[in-house]
Short mmCIF file of C-alpha atoms and ligand atoms in Angstrom, two decimals:
data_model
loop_
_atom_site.label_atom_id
_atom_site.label_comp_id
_atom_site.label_asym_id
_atom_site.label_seq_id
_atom_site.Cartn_x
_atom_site.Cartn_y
_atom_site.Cartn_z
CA UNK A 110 56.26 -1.86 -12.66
CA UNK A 111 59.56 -2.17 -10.95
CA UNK A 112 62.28 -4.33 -11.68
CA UNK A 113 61.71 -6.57 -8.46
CA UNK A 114 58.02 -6.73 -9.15
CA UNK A 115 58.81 -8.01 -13.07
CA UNK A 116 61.65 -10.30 -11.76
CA UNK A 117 58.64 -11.71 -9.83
CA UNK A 118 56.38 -11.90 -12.72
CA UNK A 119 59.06 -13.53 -14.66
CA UNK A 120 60.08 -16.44 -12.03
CA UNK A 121 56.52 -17.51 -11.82
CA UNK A 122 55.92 -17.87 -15.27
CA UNK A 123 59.67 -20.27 -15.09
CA UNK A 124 58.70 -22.11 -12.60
CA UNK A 125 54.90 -22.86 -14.20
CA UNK A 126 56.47 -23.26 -17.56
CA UNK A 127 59.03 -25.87 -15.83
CA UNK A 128 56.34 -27.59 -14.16
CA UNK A 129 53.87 -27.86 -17.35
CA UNK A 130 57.28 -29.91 -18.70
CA UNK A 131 57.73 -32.14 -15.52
CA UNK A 132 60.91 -29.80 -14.53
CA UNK A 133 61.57 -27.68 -11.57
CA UNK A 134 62.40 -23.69 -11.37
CA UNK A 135 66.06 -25.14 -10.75
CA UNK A 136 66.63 -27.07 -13.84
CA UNK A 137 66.25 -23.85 -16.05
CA UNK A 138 68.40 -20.75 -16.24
CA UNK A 139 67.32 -17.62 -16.26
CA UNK A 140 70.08 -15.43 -18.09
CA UNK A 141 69.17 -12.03 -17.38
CA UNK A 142 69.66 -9.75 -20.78
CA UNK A 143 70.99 -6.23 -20.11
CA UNK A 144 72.12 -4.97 -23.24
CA UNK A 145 71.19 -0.95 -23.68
CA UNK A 146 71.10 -0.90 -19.65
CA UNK A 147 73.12 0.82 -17.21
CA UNK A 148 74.84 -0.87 -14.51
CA UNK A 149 72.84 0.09 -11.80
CA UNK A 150 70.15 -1.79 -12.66
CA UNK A 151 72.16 -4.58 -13.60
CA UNK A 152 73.48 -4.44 -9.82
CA UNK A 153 69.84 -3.89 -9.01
CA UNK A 154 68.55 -7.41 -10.56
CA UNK A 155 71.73 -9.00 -9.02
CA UNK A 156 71.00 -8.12 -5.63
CA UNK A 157 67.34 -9.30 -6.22
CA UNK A 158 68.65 -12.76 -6.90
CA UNK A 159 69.94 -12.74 -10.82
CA UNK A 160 72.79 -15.04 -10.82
CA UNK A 161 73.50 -14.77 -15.04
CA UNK A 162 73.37 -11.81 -17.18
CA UNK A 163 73.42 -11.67 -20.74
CA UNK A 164 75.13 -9.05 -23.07
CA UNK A 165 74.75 -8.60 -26.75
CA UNK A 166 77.79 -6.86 -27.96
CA UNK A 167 81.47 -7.57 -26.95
CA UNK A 168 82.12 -4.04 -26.11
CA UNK A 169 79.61 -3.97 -23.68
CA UNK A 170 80.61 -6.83 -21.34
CA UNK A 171 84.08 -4.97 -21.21
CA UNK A 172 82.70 -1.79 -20.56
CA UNK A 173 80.38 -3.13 -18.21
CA UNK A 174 82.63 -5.58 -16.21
CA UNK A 175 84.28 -3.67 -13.51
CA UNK A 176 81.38 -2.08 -12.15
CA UNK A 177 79.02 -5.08 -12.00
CA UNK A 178 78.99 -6.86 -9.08
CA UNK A 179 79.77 -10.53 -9.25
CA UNK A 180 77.93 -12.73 -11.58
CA UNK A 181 78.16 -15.22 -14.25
CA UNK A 182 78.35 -13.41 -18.07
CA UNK A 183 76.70 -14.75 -20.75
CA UNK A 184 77.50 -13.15 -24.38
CA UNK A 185 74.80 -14.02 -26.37
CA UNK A 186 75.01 -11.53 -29.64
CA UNK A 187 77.08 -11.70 -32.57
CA UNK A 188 80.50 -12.19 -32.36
CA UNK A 189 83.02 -10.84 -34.46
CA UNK A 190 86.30 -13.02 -34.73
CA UNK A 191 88.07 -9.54 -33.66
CA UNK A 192 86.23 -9.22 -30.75
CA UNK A 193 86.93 -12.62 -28.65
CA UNK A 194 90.07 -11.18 -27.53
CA UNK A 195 87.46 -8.26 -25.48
CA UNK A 196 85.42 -11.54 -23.92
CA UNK A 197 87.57 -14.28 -23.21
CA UNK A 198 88.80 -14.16 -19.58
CA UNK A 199 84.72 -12.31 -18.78
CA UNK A 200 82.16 -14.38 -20.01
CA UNK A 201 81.40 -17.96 -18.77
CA UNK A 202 79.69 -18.95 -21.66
CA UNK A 203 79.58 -17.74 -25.28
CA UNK A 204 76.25 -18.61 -27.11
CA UNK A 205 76.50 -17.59 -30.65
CA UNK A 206 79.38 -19.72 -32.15
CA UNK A 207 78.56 -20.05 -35.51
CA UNK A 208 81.60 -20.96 -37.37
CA UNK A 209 85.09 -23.21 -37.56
CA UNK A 210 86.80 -19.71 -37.72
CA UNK A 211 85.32 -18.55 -34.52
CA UNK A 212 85.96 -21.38 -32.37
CA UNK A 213 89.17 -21.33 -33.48
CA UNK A 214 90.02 -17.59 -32.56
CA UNK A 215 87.86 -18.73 -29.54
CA UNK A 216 90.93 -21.71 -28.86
CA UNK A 217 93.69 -19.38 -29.64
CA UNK A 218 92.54 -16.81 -26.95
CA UNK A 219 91.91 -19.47 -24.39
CA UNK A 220 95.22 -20.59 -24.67
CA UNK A 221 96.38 -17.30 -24.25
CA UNK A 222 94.70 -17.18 -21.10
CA UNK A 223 94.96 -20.76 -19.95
CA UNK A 224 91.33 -21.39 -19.33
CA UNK A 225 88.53 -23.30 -20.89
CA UNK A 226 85.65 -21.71 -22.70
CA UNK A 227 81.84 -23.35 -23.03
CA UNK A 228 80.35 -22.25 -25.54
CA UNK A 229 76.73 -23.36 -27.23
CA UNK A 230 76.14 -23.86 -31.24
CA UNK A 231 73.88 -21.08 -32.40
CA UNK A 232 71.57 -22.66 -34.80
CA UNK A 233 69.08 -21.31 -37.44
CA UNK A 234 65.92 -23.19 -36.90
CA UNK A 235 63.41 -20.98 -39.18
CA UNK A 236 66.09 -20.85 -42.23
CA UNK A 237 65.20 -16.84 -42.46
CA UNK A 238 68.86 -15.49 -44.30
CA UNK A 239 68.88 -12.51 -41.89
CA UNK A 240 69.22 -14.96 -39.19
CA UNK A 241 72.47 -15.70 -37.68
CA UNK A 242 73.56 -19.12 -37.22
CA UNK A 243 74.59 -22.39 -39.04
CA UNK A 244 71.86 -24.39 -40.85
CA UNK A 245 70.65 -27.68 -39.08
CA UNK A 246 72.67 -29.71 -41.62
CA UNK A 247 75.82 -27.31 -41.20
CA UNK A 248 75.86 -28.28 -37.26
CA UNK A 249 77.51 -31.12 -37.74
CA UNK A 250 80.57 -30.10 -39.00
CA UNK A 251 81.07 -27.91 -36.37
CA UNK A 252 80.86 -30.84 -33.84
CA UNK A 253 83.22 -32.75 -35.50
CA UNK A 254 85.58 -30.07 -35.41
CA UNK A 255 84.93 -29.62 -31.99
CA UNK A 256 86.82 -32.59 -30.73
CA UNK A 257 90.04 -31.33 -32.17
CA UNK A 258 90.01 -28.39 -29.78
CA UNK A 259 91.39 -28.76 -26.01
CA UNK A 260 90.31 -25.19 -24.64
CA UNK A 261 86.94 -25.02 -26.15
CA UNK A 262 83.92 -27.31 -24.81
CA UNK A 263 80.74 -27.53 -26.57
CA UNK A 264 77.68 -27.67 -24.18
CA UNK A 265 75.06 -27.03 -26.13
CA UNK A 266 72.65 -25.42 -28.63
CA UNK A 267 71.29 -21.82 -28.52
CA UNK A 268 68.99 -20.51 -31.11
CA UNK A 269 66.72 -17.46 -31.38
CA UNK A 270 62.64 -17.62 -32.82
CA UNK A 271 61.65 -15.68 -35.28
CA UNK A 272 59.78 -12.45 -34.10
CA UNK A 273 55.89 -13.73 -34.73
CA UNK A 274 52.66 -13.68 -32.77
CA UNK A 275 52.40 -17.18 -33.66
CA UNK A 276 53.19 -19.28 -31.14
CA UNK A 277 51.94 -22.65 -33.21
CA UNK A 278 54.74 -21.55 -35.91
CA UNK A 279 57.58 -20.71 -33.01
CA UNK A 280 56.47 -24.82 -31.25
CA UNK A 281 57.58 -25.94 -34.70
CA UNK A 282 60.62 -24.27 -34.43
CA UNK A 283 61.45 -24.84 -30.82
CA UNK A 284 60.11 -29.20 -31.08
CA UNK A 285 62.64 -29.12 -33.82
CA UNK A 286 65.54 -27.78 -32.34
CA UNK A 287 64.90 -29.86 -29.27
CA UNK A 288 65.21 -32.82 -31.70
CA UNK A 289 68.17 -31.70 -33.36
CA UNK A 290 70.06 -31.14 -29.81
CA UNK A 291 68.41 -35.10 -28.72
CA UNK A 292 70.07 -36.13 -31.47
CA UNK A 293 73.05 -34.84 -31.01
CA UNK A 294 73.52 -35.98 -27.44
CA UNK A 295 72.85 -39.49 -28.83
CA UNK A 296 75.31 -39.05 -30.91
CA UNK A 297 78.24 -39.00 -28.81
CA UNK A 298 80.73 -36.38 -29.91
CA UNK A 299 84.64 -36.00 -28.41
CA UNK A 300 84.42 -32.67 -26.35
CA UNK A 301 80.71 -32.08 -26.93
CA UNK A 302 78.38 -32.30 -23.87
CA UNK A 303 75.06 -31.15 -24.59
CA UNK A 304 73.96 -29.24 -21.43
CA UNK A 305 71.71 -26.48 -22.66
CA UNK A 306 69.62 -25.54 -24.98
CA UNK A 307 69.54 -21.62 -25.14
CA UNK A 308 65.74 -20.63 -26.31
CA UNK A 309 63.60 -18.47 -25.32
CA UNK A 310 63.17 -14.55 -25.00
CA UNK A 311 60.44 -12.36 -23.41
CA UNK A 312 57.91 -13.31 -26.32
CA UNK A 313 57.98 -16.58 -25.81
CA UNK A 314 59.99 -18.43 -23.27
CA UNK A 315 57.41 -20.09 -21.60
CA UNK A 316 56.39 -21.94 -24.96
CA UNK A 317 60.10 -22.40 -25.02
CA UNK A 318 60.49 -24.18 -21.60
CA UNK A 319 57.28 -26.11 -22.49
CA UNK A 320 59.40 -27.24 -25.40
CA UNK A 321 62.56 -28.20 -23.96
CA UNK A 322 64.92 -25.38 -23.19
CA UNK A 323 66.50 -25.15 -20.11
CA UNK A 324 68.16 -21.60 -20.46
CA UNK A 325 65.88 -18.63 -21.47
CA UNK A 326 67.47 -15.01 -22.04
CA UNK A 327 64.94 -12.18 -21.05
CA UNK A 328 65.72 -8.86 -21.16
CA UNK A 329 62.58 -6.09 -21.40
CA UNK A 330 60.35 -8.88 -19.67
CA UNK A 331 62.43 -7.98 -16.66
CA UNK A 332 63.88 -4.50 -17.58
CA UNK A 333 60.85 -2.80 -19.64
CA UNK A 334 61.22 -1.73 -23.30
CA UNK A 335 64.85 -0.84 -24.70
CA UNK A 336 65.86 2.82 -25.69
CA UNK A 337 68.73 1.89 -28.37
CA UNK A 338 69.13 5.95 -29.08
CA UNK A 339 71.49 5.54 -26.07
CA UNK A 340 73.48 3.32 -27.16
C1 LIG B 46 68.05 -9.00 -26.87
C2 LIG B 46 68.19 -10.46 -26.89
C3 LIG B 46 67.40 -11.28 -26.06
C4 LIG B 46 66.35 -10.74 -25.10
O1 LIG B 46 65.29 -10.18 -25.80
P1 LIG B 46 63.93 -9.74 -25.06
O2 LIG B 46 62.91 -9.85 -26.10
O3 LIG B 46 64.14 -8.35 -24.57
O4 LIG B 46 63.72 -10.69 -23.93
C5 LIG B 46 67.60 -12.66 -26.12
N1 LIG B 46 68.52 -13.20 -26.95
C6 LIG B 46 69.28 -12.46 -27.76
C7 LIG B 46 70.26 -13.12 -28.65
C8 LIG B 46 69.15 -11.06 -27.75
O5 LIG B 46 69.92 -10.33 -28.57
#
């Protein structure tokens, strides 16, 4: 299958997932996920209508940048205090924040650039150790930090299912998260707006919309299977 023809595949399934959960194609997000891929057919999606792509490692989106044509970057993968500095003035929204340390390097390099940077808690719904992100009790600490910080806004939560075939076990997951961020927003934080809720991946972001989210990240739904030897 082609790109275009997956794309396809991959907006009707959005669109039935939104309407399953009373929403519209418009109210979710598709982020696009590139990582391993070459720019061409990142500037092939773009031109078929993807408006956000999403990038795994620092190094990549500033590899990448210049020769993409423009679009909204999303970095979604780990990031390594060291590595904001490679992001900052590229990506319009960082996903994985995940300590006070980060969005503090996070402040000090939007300073340095005098902009403002959204970025989305990444939270560990299953509790598995290899997973990144803070705990569901270790969110709020972050949040509270959050409204010391004047170039750093917090829209959100992102958080990523663990791989199963289950998709009873990964409805747990997602229904909780959903909670956590409905809680949140209740909540009323200084400098937290909560926007978006980042689940979702080829596997399962249909269960995900079902469940809440309002920004999936696919990548080899759209762009077939991943060949990481090249990478
Ligand atoms: C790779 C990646 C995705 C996309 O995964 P697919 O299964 O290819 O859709 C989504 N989120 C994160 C954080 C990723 O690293």
């Amino acid at each position: 299958m082609s790109i275009k023809e997956r794309l396809e595949d991959v907006e009707r399934r959005i669109t039935e997932a939104a309407q399953k959960s009373g929403r519209k194609r418009e109210d979710i997000t598709l982020v696009a996920v590139t990582k391993t891929h070459p720019v061409d057919m990142m500037n092939e999606a773009i031109k078929l209508g993807v408006t956000d792509i999403g990038e795994n490692r620092p190094q990549a989106v500033r590899d990448k940048f210049n020769d993409v044509l423009p679009v909204k970057w999303h970095l979604i993968g780990q990031l390594q205090i060291n590595k904001v500095k490679y992001i900052i003035d590229k990506v319009c929204l960082i996903h994985s924040v995940d300590s006070i340390k980060l969005m503090d390097e996070i402040e000090r390099q939007a300073i340095k650039h005098d902009l403002v940077m959204d970025i989305l808690i990444e939270v560990n719904i299953s509790g598995e150790e290899s997973k990144s992100g803070v705990s569901k009790d270790e969110v709020w600490d972050l949040l509270e930090y959050a409204g010391q910080l004047t170039h750093v806004k917090v829209k959100g939560l992102m958080t990523v299912a663990p791989k199963t075939d289950n998709s009873v076990t990964n409805t747990l997951h997602f229904d909780n998260i959903r909670q956590l961020f409905l809680d949140i927003k209740q909540k009323k934080y200084d400098n937290v707006n909560m926007l978006y809720l980042s689940m979702g991946m080829s596997g399962d972001f249909e269960t995900a919309i079902e469940c809440g989210s309002n920004m999936v990240r696919v990548g080899s739904a759209i762009f077939g299977a991943r060949d990481y030897s090249q990478n």
